[in-house]
Coordinates of C-alpha atoms (C1' of nucleotides) in Angstrom, one line a residue:
Chain T
M218 CA 65.5 91.7 -65.7
L219 CA 66.5 95.1 -63.7
V220 CA 69.6 97.1 -64.9
V221 CA 71.6 99.3 -63.0
V222 CA 73.2 102.1 -64.8
C223 CA 76.5 102.7 -62.3
P224 CA 78.5 105.7 -63.6
Q225 CA 82.2 105.7 -62.7
P226 CA 84.9 108.7 -62.0
D227 CA 86.6 107.4 -64.7
G228 CA 83.7 108.7 -67.5
T229 CA 83.2 104.7 -68.4
V230 CA 79.4 103.2 -66.6
V231 CA 79.3 99.9 -65.9
V232 CA 76.3 98.1 -66.5
Q233 CA 74.9 95.6 -64.1
D234 CA 72.1 93.1 -65.0
V235 CA 70.6 91.8 -61.8
D236 CA 68.1 89.3 -62.2
R237 CA 65.1 90.2 -59.6
A238 CA 63.8 86.9 -59.3
Q239 CA 66.8 85.4 -57.3
P240 CA 67.1 86.6 -53.7
G241 CA 70.0 88.5 -53.2
L242 CA 69.7 90.2 -56.7
P243 CA 72.3 88.1 -58.3
V244 CA 74.8 90.3 -61.5
V245 CA 74.1 87.9 -64.1
A246 CA 76.0 90.0 -66.5
T247 CA 78.2 93.4 -66.8
E248 CA 79.0 95.8 -69.6
T249 CA 81.2 98.5 -69.1
V250 CA 81.2 101.8 -71.9
E251 CA 82.2 105.2 -72.4
V252 CA 79.8 107.8 -71.4
E253 CA 79.4 108.5 -75.1
A254 CA 78.4 105.3 -75.9
L255 CA 75.1 104.2 -72.9
P256 CA 72.2 105.9 -75.5
A257 CA 73.0 103.5 -78.2
L258 CA 73.3 100.8 -75.0
V259 CA 70.5 101.7 -73.8
R260 CA 68.6 101.8 -77.4
A261 CA 69.9 98.3 -78.3
R262 CA 68.7 96.6 -75.2
E263 CA 65.4 98.6 -75.3
A264 CA 65.0 97.1 -78.4
A265 CA 65.6 93.6 -77.6
A266 CA 63.9 93.5 -74.2
S267 CA 60.4 91.2 -75.4
P268 CA 57.5 93.3 -76.4
T269 CA 56.0 95.3 -73.6
G270 CA 53.6 93.6 -71.3
T271 CA 50.8 95.0 -68.9
A272 CA 52.9 93.0 -66.2
P273 CA 54.5 95.8 -63.7
D274 CA 57.8 92.5 -64.1
A275 CA 57.8 92.1 -67.6
G276 CA 60.6 94.1 -69.7
L277 CA 63.4 96.0 -68.8
R278 CA 64.2 98.6 -66.0
W279 CA 66.3 100.6 -65.6
V280 CA 68.3 101.3 -62.1
W281 CA 69.7 104.7 -61.6
A282 CA 70.5 107.0 -59.2
D283 CA 68.5 109.9 -60.9
T284 CA 66.4 110.1 -63.6
A285 CA 66.5 113.8 -63.8
A286 CA 70.6 113.4 -64.3
T287 CA 69.9 110.9 -66.7
Y288 CA 67.5 110.5 -68.7
P289 CA 67.3 113.8 -70.3
A290 CA 70.5 112.8 -72.5
L291 CA 68.6 109.9 -73.3
L292 CA 65.6 111.4 -75.0
D293 CA 68.4 114.0 -76.7
A294 CA 69.7 111.1 -78.8
D295 CA 66.0 110.0 -79.2
V296 CA 66.2 107.2 -77.2
R297 CA 62.9 106.5 -75.0
V298 CA 62.8 103.6 -72.1
D299 CA 60.3 101.8 -71.1
R300 CA 60.4 101.6 -66.7
C301 CA 63.1 102.4 -64.5
W302 CA 63.6 102.4 -60.6
D303 CA 64.6 106.5 -59.7
L304 CA 66.5 105.2 -56.5
R305 CA 66.7 108.4 -55.1
L306 CA 63.0 109.1 -54.8
C307 CA 62.4 105.9 -53.8
R308 CA 64.5 106.2 -51.2
T309 CA 62.6 109.4 -49.8
I310 CA 59.4 106.8 -49.5
L311 CA 61.1 103.6 -48.0
R312 CA 62.8 106.0 -45.4
G313 CA 59.7 107.9 -44.8
S314 CA 56.9 105.2 -44.8
A315 CA 55.9 103.8 -41.4
L316 CA 55.5 100.3 -43.7
T317 CA 59.2 100.2 -43.6
A318 CA 59.7 102.7 -40.1
R319 CA 61.0 99.1 -38.6
T320 CA 63.6 97.9 -41.0
P321 CA 67.5 98.9 -40.4
Y322 CA 67.0 101.2 -43.8
A323 CA 65.2 103.5 -42.9
S324 CA 66.5 103.9 -39.1
A325 CA 70.5 103.9 -41.0
P326 CA 71.8 107.3 -40.2
R327 CA 71.6 109.8 -43.7
S328 CA 74.2 109.8 -46.5
A329 CA 75.1 110.5 -49.1
W330 CA 71.9 110.0 -50.8
D331 CA 69.8 112.0 -48.9
E332 CA 71.4 115.2 -50.1
A333 CA 69.4 117.1 -52.2
R334 CA 70.2 116.7 -55.7
T335 CA 72.6 119.2 -57.7
A336 CA 71.0 121.4 -60.1
A337 CA 70.0 120.4 -63.0
A338 CA 72.9 119.1 -65.8
P339 CA 75.1 121.7 -67.0
E340 CA 76.1 122.2 -70.6
G341 CA 77.5 118.7 -72.3
L342 CA 76.4 115.2 -73.2
F343 CA 76.5 113.6 -69.8
D344 CA 76.6 115.0 -66.0
L345 CA 76.2 111.4 -64.6
T346 CA 79.1 111.4 -62.3
P347 CA 77.7 112.4 -58.7
P348 CA 79.6 114.5 -56.1
V349 CA 80.2 111.8 -54.2
A350 CA 80.4 108.2 -54.5
L351 CA 77.2 106.2 -54.7
D352 CA 76.9 102.8 -54.8
P353 CA 73.5 101.9 -56.9
L354 CA 73.9 98.0 -57.1
R355 CA 74.6 97.9 -53.1
E356 CA 71.5 101.1 -52.5
L357 CA 69.0 98.2 -54.7
R358 CA 70.1 95.7 -52.6
D359 CA 68.8 97.7 -49.8
Q360 CA 65.9 99.1 -51.3
Q361 CA 64.2 95.4 -52.0
R362 CA 65.3 94.6 -48.6
A363 CA 63.3 96.8 -46.7
L364 CA 60.7 96.9 -49.0
T365 CA 60.3 92.9 -48.8
A366 CA 60.4 93.9 -44.8
A367 CA 57.8 96.1 -45.2
V368 CA 54.7 95.1 -42.7
G369 CA 51.6 97.1 -42.3
E370 CA 49.5 97.6 -38.4
D371 CA 48.7 94.6 -38.2
G372 CA 52.4 93.5 -38.9
R373 CA 51.2 91.6 -42.0
P374 CA 53.5 91.6 -45.4
E375 CA 52.5 94.8 -47.1
S376 CA 55.0 95.5 -49.1
S377 CA 52.5 95.0 -53.0
R378 CA 51.1 98.6 -52.4
L379 CA 54.6 100.3 -51.3
W380 CA 56.1 98.4 -54.0
L381 CA 53.3 99.9 -56.6
L382 CA 53.8 103.0 -55.4
L383 CA 58.1 103.3 -56.2
A384 CA 57.1 101.9 -60.3
A385 CA 54.6 104.7 -60.2
E386 CA 56.9 107.5 -58.3
S387 CA 59.7 106.0 -60.9
A388 CA 57.2 106.2 -63.8
G389 CA 56.2 110.1 -63.1
A390 CA 59.8 110.7 -63.1
L391 CA 60.3 109.2 -66.7
V392 CA 56.9 111.4 -67.6
A393 CA 58.6 114.3 -66.0
A394 CA 61.8 114.3 -68.0
E395 CA 59.9 113.4 -71.5
M396 CA 57.2 116.2 -71.2
T397 CA 59.8 118.8 -70.5
F398 CA 61.6 117.6 -73.7
A399 CA 58.2 117.9 -76.1
G400 CA 57.4 120.8 -74.3
V401 CA 54.1 122.5 -74.1
P402 CA 53.2 124.0 -77.6
W403 CA 52.9 127.5 -77.1
D404 CA 51.7 130.6 -79.4
V405 CA 53.9 132.6 -79.1
V406 CA 52.5 135.0 -81.5
E407 CA 49.6 134.6 -79.7
H408 CA 50.4 135.4 -76.8
D409 CA 52.0 138.3 -77.4
R410 CA 48.4 139.7 -79.1
L411 CA 47.0 139.0 -75.5
L412 CA 50.0 140.9 -74.2
S413 CA 49.9 144.5 -76.3
E414 CA 45.8 144.0 -76.2
L415 CA 45.7 143.8 -72.7
L416 CA 48.8 145.5 -71.6
G417 CA 50.0 147.8 -74.6
P418 CA 52.9 146.5 -76.6
R419 CA 55.9 145.9 -75.7
P420 CA 57.7 149.0 -73.8
A421 CA 61.7 148.9 -73.8
P422 CA 63.0 147.6 -71.0
G423 CA 62.2 149.7 -68.2
F424 CA 59.5 150.8 -68.6
R425 CA 55.6 150.0 -68.6
P426 CA 53.4 149.2 -71.1
A427 CA 51.2 152.3 -72.4
L428 CA 47.5 150.6 -71.1
L429 CA 49.1 149.8 -67.8
E430 CA 51.3 153.2 -67.3
A431 CA 48.0 154.9 -67.9
K432 CA 46.1 152.3 -65.4
A433 CA 48.7 154.0 -62.8
A434 CA 48.0 157.4 -63.7
Q435 CA 44.2 157.0 -63.4
V436 CA 44.8 155.0 -59.9
S437 CA 46.5 158.3 -59.1
A438 CA 44.4 160.4 -59.9
A439 CA 41.4 159.2 -58.3
L440 CA 43.1 159.4 -54.8
G441 CA 44.4 162.8 -55.8
V442 CA 48.0 162.5 -53.7
G443 CA 50.1 163.0 -55.9
E444 CA 51.5 160.2 -58.3
I445 CA 51.7 157.1 -56.8
N446 CA 53.2 153.0 -57.4
P447 CA 50.4 151.0 -57.5
D448 CA 53.2 148.1 -56.9
S449 CA 54.7 149.5 -53.7
P450 CA 52.1 148.2 -50.8
V451 CA 53.7 150.7 -48.5
E452 CA 53.3 153.8 -51.1
L453 CA 50.1 152.3 -51.7
L454 CA 48.4 151.8 -48.6
R455 CA 49.6 155.2 -47.2
S456 CA 48.0 156.8 -50.2
M457 CA 44.4 155.4 -50.0
R458 CA 43.9 156.4 -46.8
L459 CA 45.9 159.7 -46.8
A460 CA 42.9 160.0 -49.3
G461 CA 40.1 158.0 -46.6
L462 CA 39.6 155.0 -47.7
P463 CA 39.6 152.1 -45.1
A464 CA 41.8 150.0 -46.4
T465 CA 44.4 148.4 -43.8
S466 CA 46.3 146.0 -46.5
T467 CA 46.1 146.3 -50.1
R468 CA 45.0 143.2 -50.8
S469 CA 42.5 142.4 -54.1
W470 CA 39.7 140.5 -51.9
E471 CA 39.7 143.8 -49.0
L472 CA 39.8 146.5 -51.4
Q473 CA 36.9 144.9 -53.3
Q474 CA 34.9 145.7 -50.0
I475 CA 35.6 149.1 -50.5
D476 CA 33.3 151.8 -52.5
H477 CA 35.7 154.2 -54.5
P478 CA 36.3 155.7 -57.4
A479 CA 40.2 154.5 -57.3
I480 CA 38.9 150.7 -56.5
A481 CA 38.1 149.4 -60.0
P482 CA 41.2 151.0 -61.7
L483 CA 43.4 149.7 -59.0
L484 CA 41.7 146.1 -59.1
E485 CA 42.3 146.5 -62.8
Y486 CA 45.5 147.7 -62.2
K487 CA 46.7 144.6 -60.2
K488 CA 45.1 142.2 -62.7
M489 CA 47.2 143.9 -65.3
S490 CA 50.1 143.8 -63.2
R491 CA 50.1 140.6 -62.6
L492 CA 50.0 139.7 -66.0
M493 CA 53.2 141.4 -66.9
T494 CA 55.1 140.2 -64.4
A495 CA 54.2 136.1 -64.5
N496 CA 53.3 135.5 -68.2
G497 CA 54.8 138.4 -69.3
W498 CA 57.4 139.3 -72.2
H499 CA 59.7 138.2 -70.0
W500 CA 58.3 135.3 -69.0
L501 CA 58.1 134.3 -73.0
D502 CA 62.0 135.3 -73.0
T503 CA 63.6 133.0 -70.8
W504 CA 60.8 129.7 -71.2
V505 CA 59.3 129.8 -74.8
A506 CA 62.0 128.5 -77.5
G507 CA 61.0 127.0 -80.5
G508 CA 57.8 127.5 -80.0
R509 CA 57.5 125.1 -77.1
F510 CA 57.4 126.5 -73.0
R511 CA 59.8 124.2 -71.0
P512 CA 59.4 123.8 -67.8
V513 CA 61.2 122.0 -65.3
Y514 CA 59.1 119.9 -62.8
V515 CA 60.1 118.2 -59.9
P516 CA 58.0 114.9 -58.9
G517 CA 57.8 114.0 -55.0
G518 CA 58.8 117.9 -54.7
V519 CA 55.7 118.3 -52.4
V520 CA 55.5 116.0 -49.4
T521 CA 52.1 114.7 -50.2
G522 CA 53.2 113.4 -53.6
R523 CA 52.4 115.9 -55.4
W524 CA 54.9 117.0 -58.5
A525 CA 56.4 120.5 -57.4
S526 CA 58.0 122.2 -60.5
D527 CA 61.2 124.6 -60.7
G528 CA 61.0 127.8 -62.7
G529 CA 58.3 128.8 -66.0
G530 CA 55.5 128.0 -62.5
A531 CA 54.2 125.1 -64.8
L532 CA 51.9 124.4 -61.9
Q533 CA 50.2 127.5 -62.0
L534 CA 49.8 128.1 -65.4
P535 CA 46.9 131.2 -65.7
H536 CA 44.1 131.2 -67.5
Q537 CA 44.8 133.9 -68.5
V538 CA 47.0 133.0 -71.4
R539 CA 46.0 129.5 -71.4
S540 CA 44.7 130.7 -75.5
A541 CA 48.6 130.7 -76.4
V542 CA 48.8 126.8 -75.8
R543 CA 48.1 125.4 -79.2
A544 CA 48.6 122.7 -81.0
D545 CA 50.5 122.1 -83.8
P546 CA 49.2 122.2 -87.6
G547 CA 47.4 119.2 -88.0
W548 CA 47.7 118.2 -84.4
V549 CA 45.4 118.7 -81.5
L550 CA 45.0 118.6 -77.4
V551 CA 43.3 116.0 -75.4
V552 CA 42.8 117.6 -72.6
A553 CA 41.1 115.6 -69.8
D554 CA 40.7 116.5 -65.8
A555 CA 39.2 114.0 -62.9
A556 CA 36.5 115.5 -62.0
Q557 CA 35.9 115.4 -58.1
L558 CA 38.8 113.9 -57.8
E559 CA 39.5 114.2 -53.8
P560 CA 36.1 113.4 -52.6
R561 CA 36.2 110.2 -55.1
I562 CA 40.0 109.1 -53.4
L563 CA 37.9 109.5 -50.0
A564 CA 34.9 107.5 -50.7
A565 CA 37.3 104.6 -52.3
M566 CA 39.8 104.8 -49.7
S567 CA 37.4 104.4 -46.7
G568 CA 35.1 102.3 -47.9
D569 CA 32.2 104.4 -46.9
E570 CA 29.1 103.0 -48.7
A571 CA 26.9 106.0 -49.5
M572 CA 29.4 108.4 -50.4
A573 CA 30.8 105.7 -52.7
T574 CA 27.9 105.3 -54.3
A575 CA 27.7 109.4 -54.8
G576 CA 31.4 108.3 -56.6
Q577 CA 29.8 106.3 -59.5
A578 CA 27.8 109.6 -61.0
A579 CA 29.5 111.4 -63.5
D580 CA 29.2 114.7 -61.4
M581 CA 30.0 113.3 -58.0
Y582 CA 28.4 116.2 -55.9
E583 CA 25.4 115.8 -57.9
G584 CA 25.3 112.1 -56.2
M585 CA 25.5 112.8 -53.1
V586 CA 22.5 115.7 -53.5
A587 CA 21.0 112.1 -55.0
T588 CA 21.5 110.6 -51.8
G589 CA 19.8 113.4 -49.7
A590 CA 22.3 114.5 -48.0
V591 CA 22.8 117.7 -49.3
A592 CA 20.3 119.9 -50.7
T593 CA 22.1 121.4 -53.6
R594 CA 25.8 120.5 -55.4
Q595 CA 27.3 123.9 -53.7
Q596 CA 26.6 122.7 -50.4
A597 CA 27.9 119.2 -51.1
K598 CA 31.5 120.9 -52.7
F599 CA 31.7 123.0 -49.4
G600 CA 30.4 120.9 -47.3
M601 CA 33.0 118.5 -48.8
L602 CA 36.0 121.0 -49.1
G603 CA 35.5 121.3 -45.4
A604 CA 36.0 117.8 -44.6
M605 CA 39.0 117.4 -46.4
Y606 CA 40.5 121.0 -45.4
G607 CA 39.8 120.9 -42.4
G608 CA 37.6 123.6 -42.3
T609 CA 35.1 125.2 -39.7
Q610 CA 33.7 128.4 -40.9
G611 CA 31.3 129.8 -43.0
E612 CA 29.6 127.1 -45.4
S613 CA 31.8 124.4 -45.1
G614 CA 31.0 124.6 -40.7
R615 CA 27.8 124.3 -41.3
M616 CA 27.4 121.4 -43.8
L617 CA 30.2 119.2 -41.9
P618 CA 26.9 118.0 -38.9
R619 CA 24.8 117.0 -42.1
I620 CA 27.7 115.8 -44.5
T621 CA 29.0 113.6 -41.3
R622 CA 26.0 111.9 -40.9
A623 CA 25.2 110.9 -44.2
F624 CA 28.8 110.0 -44.5
P625 CA 29.9 108.1 -41.3
Q626 CA 32.9 106.1 -42.2
A627 CA 34.3 108.5 -44.9
L628 CA 34.5 111.6 -42.4
A629 CA 35.4 109.2 -39.6
L630 CA 39.1 108.1 -41.8
V631 CA 39.2 112.1 -42.2
E632 CA 38.9 112.7 -39.1
A633 CA 41.8 110.2 -37.5
A634 CA 43.8 111.6 -39.9
A635 CA 43.8 115.0 -38.3
R636 CA 43.4 113.1 -34.6
A637 CA 46.7 111.8 -35.0
G638 CA 48.4 115.1 -37.0
E639 CA 47.4 116.8 -33.5
Q640 CA 48.9 114.7 -31.4
G641 CA 52.3 114.5 -33.2
E642 CA 51.5 110.9 -34.8
I643 CA 53.1 110.4 -38.6
V644 CA 49.4 109.5 -41.3
S645 CA 49.8 107.4 -44.3
T646 CA 48.5 107.5 -48.0
W647 CA 46.9 105.2 -49.2
L648 CA 50.0 103.0 -51.1
G649 CA 52.1 104.0 -48.1
R650 CA 53.6 106.9 -48.5
S651 CA 54.0 108.5 -45.0
S652 CA 53.8 112.1 -43.5
P653 CA 56.7 114.0 -41.8
L654 CA 56.7 114.6 -38.5
P655 CA 55.7 117.9 -37.2
S656 CA 59.0 120.8 -35.9
A657 CA 61.3 119.2 -33.1
E658 CA 59.4 123.2 -31.6
W659 CA 56.3 121.7 -32.4
R660 CA 56.8 118.6 -30.7
S661 CA 59.2 120.3 -27.5
A662 CA 56.1 122.6 -26.8
H663 CA 53.4 119.9 -27.4
S664 CA 55.4 118.0 -24.5
A665 CA 55.9 120.9 -22.1
A666 CA 52.1 122.1 -23.0
G667 CA 51.2 118.7 -21.4
A668 CA 53.1 118.6 -18.6
E669 CA 51.3 121.5 -17.5
G670 CA 52.7 125.1 -16.0
G671 CA 52.7 128.0 -18.9
S672 CA 50.2 130.3 -19.2
A673 CA 46.8 129.8 -20.4
A674 CA 48.0 131.8 -23.6
E675 CA 50.6 129.8 -23.8
Q676 CA 48.7 126.8 -23.9
E677 CA 46.1 127.6 -26.2
A678 CA 48.6 128.5 -28.4
V679 CA 50.9 125.2 -28.6
R680 CA 47.0 123.3 -29.0
A681 CA 46.4 126.0 -32.2
Q682 CA 49.8 124.5 -33.4
A683 CA 48.9 120.7 -32.9
R684 CA 45.1 121.5 -34.3
S685 CA 47.1 123.2 -37.9
W686 CA 49.5 120.3 -38.0
G687 CA 45.7 117.7 -37.4
R688 CA 44.7 120.1 -40.6
F689 CA 48.3 118.8 -42.8
T690 CA 48.3 115.1 -41.8
R691 CA 43.6 114.9 -42.2
N692 CA 44.6 116.9 -45.7
F693 CA 47.5 114.6 -46.4
V694 CA 45.7 111.8 -46.5
V695 CA 43.5 112.1 -49.1
Q696 CA 46.2 115.1 -51.0
G697 CA 48.3 112.3 -51.0
T698 CA 46.3 109.1 -52.2
A699 CA 44.7 112.2 -55.0
A700 CA 48.7 112.3 -56.6
E701 CA 49.7 107.8 -56.0
W702 CA 45.9 108.0 -58.2
A703 CA 47.2 110.6 -61.0
L704 CA 50.8 108.5 -60.7
C705 CA 49.0 105.6 -61.9
W706 CA 47.2 107.3 -64.2
M707 CA 49.9 108.2 -66.3
A708 CA 52.2 105.5 -65.7
L709 CA 49.4 103.4 -67.3
L710 CA 48.7 106.3 -70.3
R711 CA 52.4 106.4 -71.3
L712 CA 52.7 103.3 -71.6
R713 CA 49.9 102.8 -73.9
L714 CA 50.6 106.2 -75.7
R715 CA 54.1 104.9 -76.5
A716 CA 53.0 102.1 -78.5
L717 CA 51.4 104.7 -81.4
S718 CA 54.9 105.8 -82.2
E719 CA 58.9 105.6 -82.5
T720 CA 59.8 108.7 -80.5
V721 CA 58.5 110.5 -78.1
T722 CA 57.6 113.7 -80.2
G723 CA 56.6 111.9 -83.5
G724 CA 53.1 111.1 -81.8
P725 CA 50.4 110.9 -79.1
H726 CA 52.5 112.1 -76.3
L727 CA 52.3 113.2 -73.0
A728 CA 52.3 117.3 -73.4
F729 CA 51.4 118.5 -69.7
F730 CA 49.9 117.5 -66.2
L731 CA 48.3 119.4 -63.5
H732 CA 47.7 117.2 -60.3
D733 CA 44.9 116.2 -61.6
E734 CA 45.1 117.0 -65.4
I735 CA 46.6 115.9 -68.4
M736 CA 47.4 117.2 -71.6
V737 CA 48.1 115.0 -74.7
H738 CA 49.8 116.6 -77.6
T739 CA 48.5 114.5 -80.8
P740 CA 47.7 114.1 -84.5
A741 CA 44.2 115.3 -85.3
D742 CA 43.6 111.8 -86.7
L743 CA 44.5 109.9 -83.1
A744 CA 42.7 111.9 -81.0
D745 CA 39.7 109.7 -80.4
Q746 CA 41.6 106.8 -79.6
V747 CA 43.9 109.2 -77.3
V748 CA 40.6 110.1 -76.0
E749 CA 39.3 106.2 -75.0
M750 CA 42.6 105.8 -73.5
V751 CA 42.6 108.4 -71.5
Q752 CA 39.3 107.2 -70.4
E753 CA 40.6 103.7 -69.9
T754 CA 43.7 104.9 -68.3
A755 CA 41.1 106.6 -65.8
H756 CA 39.5 103.2 -65.1
E757 CA 42.1 101.4 -64.5
A758 CA 44.1 103.3 -62.3
G759 CA 41.3 102.7 -59.9
R760 CA 41.1 99.6 -60.0
I761 CA 44.9 98.9 -59.6
L762 CA 44.6 101.1 -56.5
F763 CA 41.4 100.5 -55.4
E764 CA 40.0 96.9 -56.3
G765 CA 36.2 96.0 -55.7
S766 CA 34.8 99.4 -55.3
P767 CA 32.7 100.8 -56.5
V768 CA 33.8 103.9 -56.7
E769 CA 34.0 104.8 -60.4
F770 CA 36.8 108.2 -61.6
R771 CA 35.5 110.2 -63.7
L772 CA 37.2 112.8 -66.9
T773 CA 35.8 115.6 -68.2
T774 CA 37.6 115.1 -71.7
A775 CA 38.0 118.1 -74.2
V776 CA 39.7 117.7 -77.6
V777 CA 40.5 121.4 -78.7
T778 CA 43.2 123.3 -80.6
A779 CA 43.3 125.7 -77.6
Y780 CA 44.0 125.1 -74.3
S781 CA 41.3 127.9 -73.0
D782 CA 38.3 125.9 -75.1
A783 CA 39.0 123.2 -73.0
K784 CA 36.8 124.2 -70.0
Chain F
dC2 C1' 74.4 145.9 -52.2
dA3 C1' 73.2 141.6 -51.0
dC4 C1' 70.3 139.0 -48.9
dG5 C1' 66.3 137.4 -46.2
dG6 C1' 61.4 137.5 -45.4
dC7 C1' 56.8 139.4 -46.6
dT8 C1' 53.0 140.4 -49.2
dG9 C1' 50.2 139.2 -53.1
dC10 C1' 48.6 136.3 -56.6
dC11 C1' 48.8 132.8 -59.1
dA12 C1' 47.5 127.0 -59.7
dC13 C1' 45.3 122.2 -58.1
Chain L
dA204 C1' 41.6 140.0 -42.4
dA205 C1' 41.0 135.2 -41.4
dA206 C1' 39.2 131.5 -42.2
dC207 C1' 40.6 125.7 -44.9
dG208 C1' 44.8 121.6 -47.8
dT209 C1' 49.7 121.9 -51.0
dG210 C1' 52.7 124.8 -53.6
dG211 C1' 56.3 129.1 -57.2
dC212 C1' 57.4 133.3 -58.4
dA213 C1' 57.8 138.4 -58.9
dG214 C1' 58.3 142.9 -57.0
dC215 C1' 59.1 145.5 -52.5
dC216 C1' 61.3 146.2 -48.2
dG217 C1' 64.1 146.5 -43.5
dT218 C1' 68.7 144.4 -42.7
dG219 C1' 73.2 143.6 -41.6

DNA sequence: CACGGCTGCCAC
DNA sequence: AAACGTGGCAGCCGTG
């Protein structure tokens, strides 16, 4: 059963039951409640639904415009849901997918549904009412029609993969809201200790902590051209040149090449300053409360389908501060990392037999060495990164011919994606998320160059642009499909964990996600069971996406008290 | 003085 | 000073 949630301008919510088994998605029951009564209604409906099955259509599926606007208030009322259909996220996929490109849904002009979501809901129980009236039921039916009409390049129906993508994307939205709700367990005392040790005690506002101040003075003294502010690139570069250093920028990797007594303290200063500004006391005050770090995740925020984050820098949590991520007393963190995810994804997508064989090994790069294609793990790694990113220089470029000979099908797949991009065509992930078209400027420059005219320099600039977009599309298919695997993994794991507790935070729950890595916060006595679930769901995600593929999606797992002990 | 672009560094 | 993909974020700095 699909249950459509339609907020009304008068502060009520119309809840419609839609029978998804019947054509046209007829409404079979309607109920109207005050918005304050919605959590109770959802709780009751979830409790009454048949026990969670593993079939994608089992039980209830809540249909709403936007999980991020609706679900947090339900969670605050201690209400969880099993499944949803996030109309906004699904719309983005369906409007852009090559599989639905020939449907009226994809070619319809932009509407209020396409406008960016309004910022996070203000204080108060609910802010469901969108700025412009949206009709979720109608949108659902339009999406369902487009999905049914999806066809592959060969013209044959191709809706099942797309359906899986929509379900996984929506499940991801639930996971994101639940993770923000639960938060990452954060030890403020440990964080402050770490900051004090590295930077000096917390200073008064507007002042540098003592050790950072001392380091700045050390840099000035070593340069010997007066007191400088190392945070100012302009001032720093000028001073370095004045002191006779051959620097052309203030980047660490370039400074490392220079032999001068000011360099060591300067690099240390940069490291300390970065810690201070990115994850210092101000960050702690802003993002950590009640022993929890609560970042805002943005599912589907990256074109490839990866998540983005909005505030808190969740997806760039430096290793330097991970000792402050600490399980509650009596609880532990189960940290699992998909090993060589993208190479495995490429092996499975392309059906390359030799690469798939390598992809059965616990360490895929070692597996590639074992096939005899390359001599060392390092060569395998650089070669694969070059293949997936479009590298041509250095170790990556040198390894490419060998990799191509050993794994021809895999390389053919990424090469085809690159060629398509260079010609301004779109490419798609395994489940059917498609890349955007290049910008109008890109396309007009491309066609103008093709029509000749233009200087040699102009033509070369256009070719460089084309190659650049080719590297994007080359990477898109792999990165995007890896994101799909990760979504399926999390969605499956979430439902398994759910069975272990009554509420989100009452038992094992997902606490953090980073592209190919997840963290579960769990009571210590359930850790072994959680590890098993994490492993099983990784395997299952591989099966759902790549039925019959011999590639194994291996994990490294760790059960730890502090995140810093995970690897 | 506000704001947007740039620089540099963090994550995968 | 880039090369070889996707991002976020803080602080600097030039501009209107």
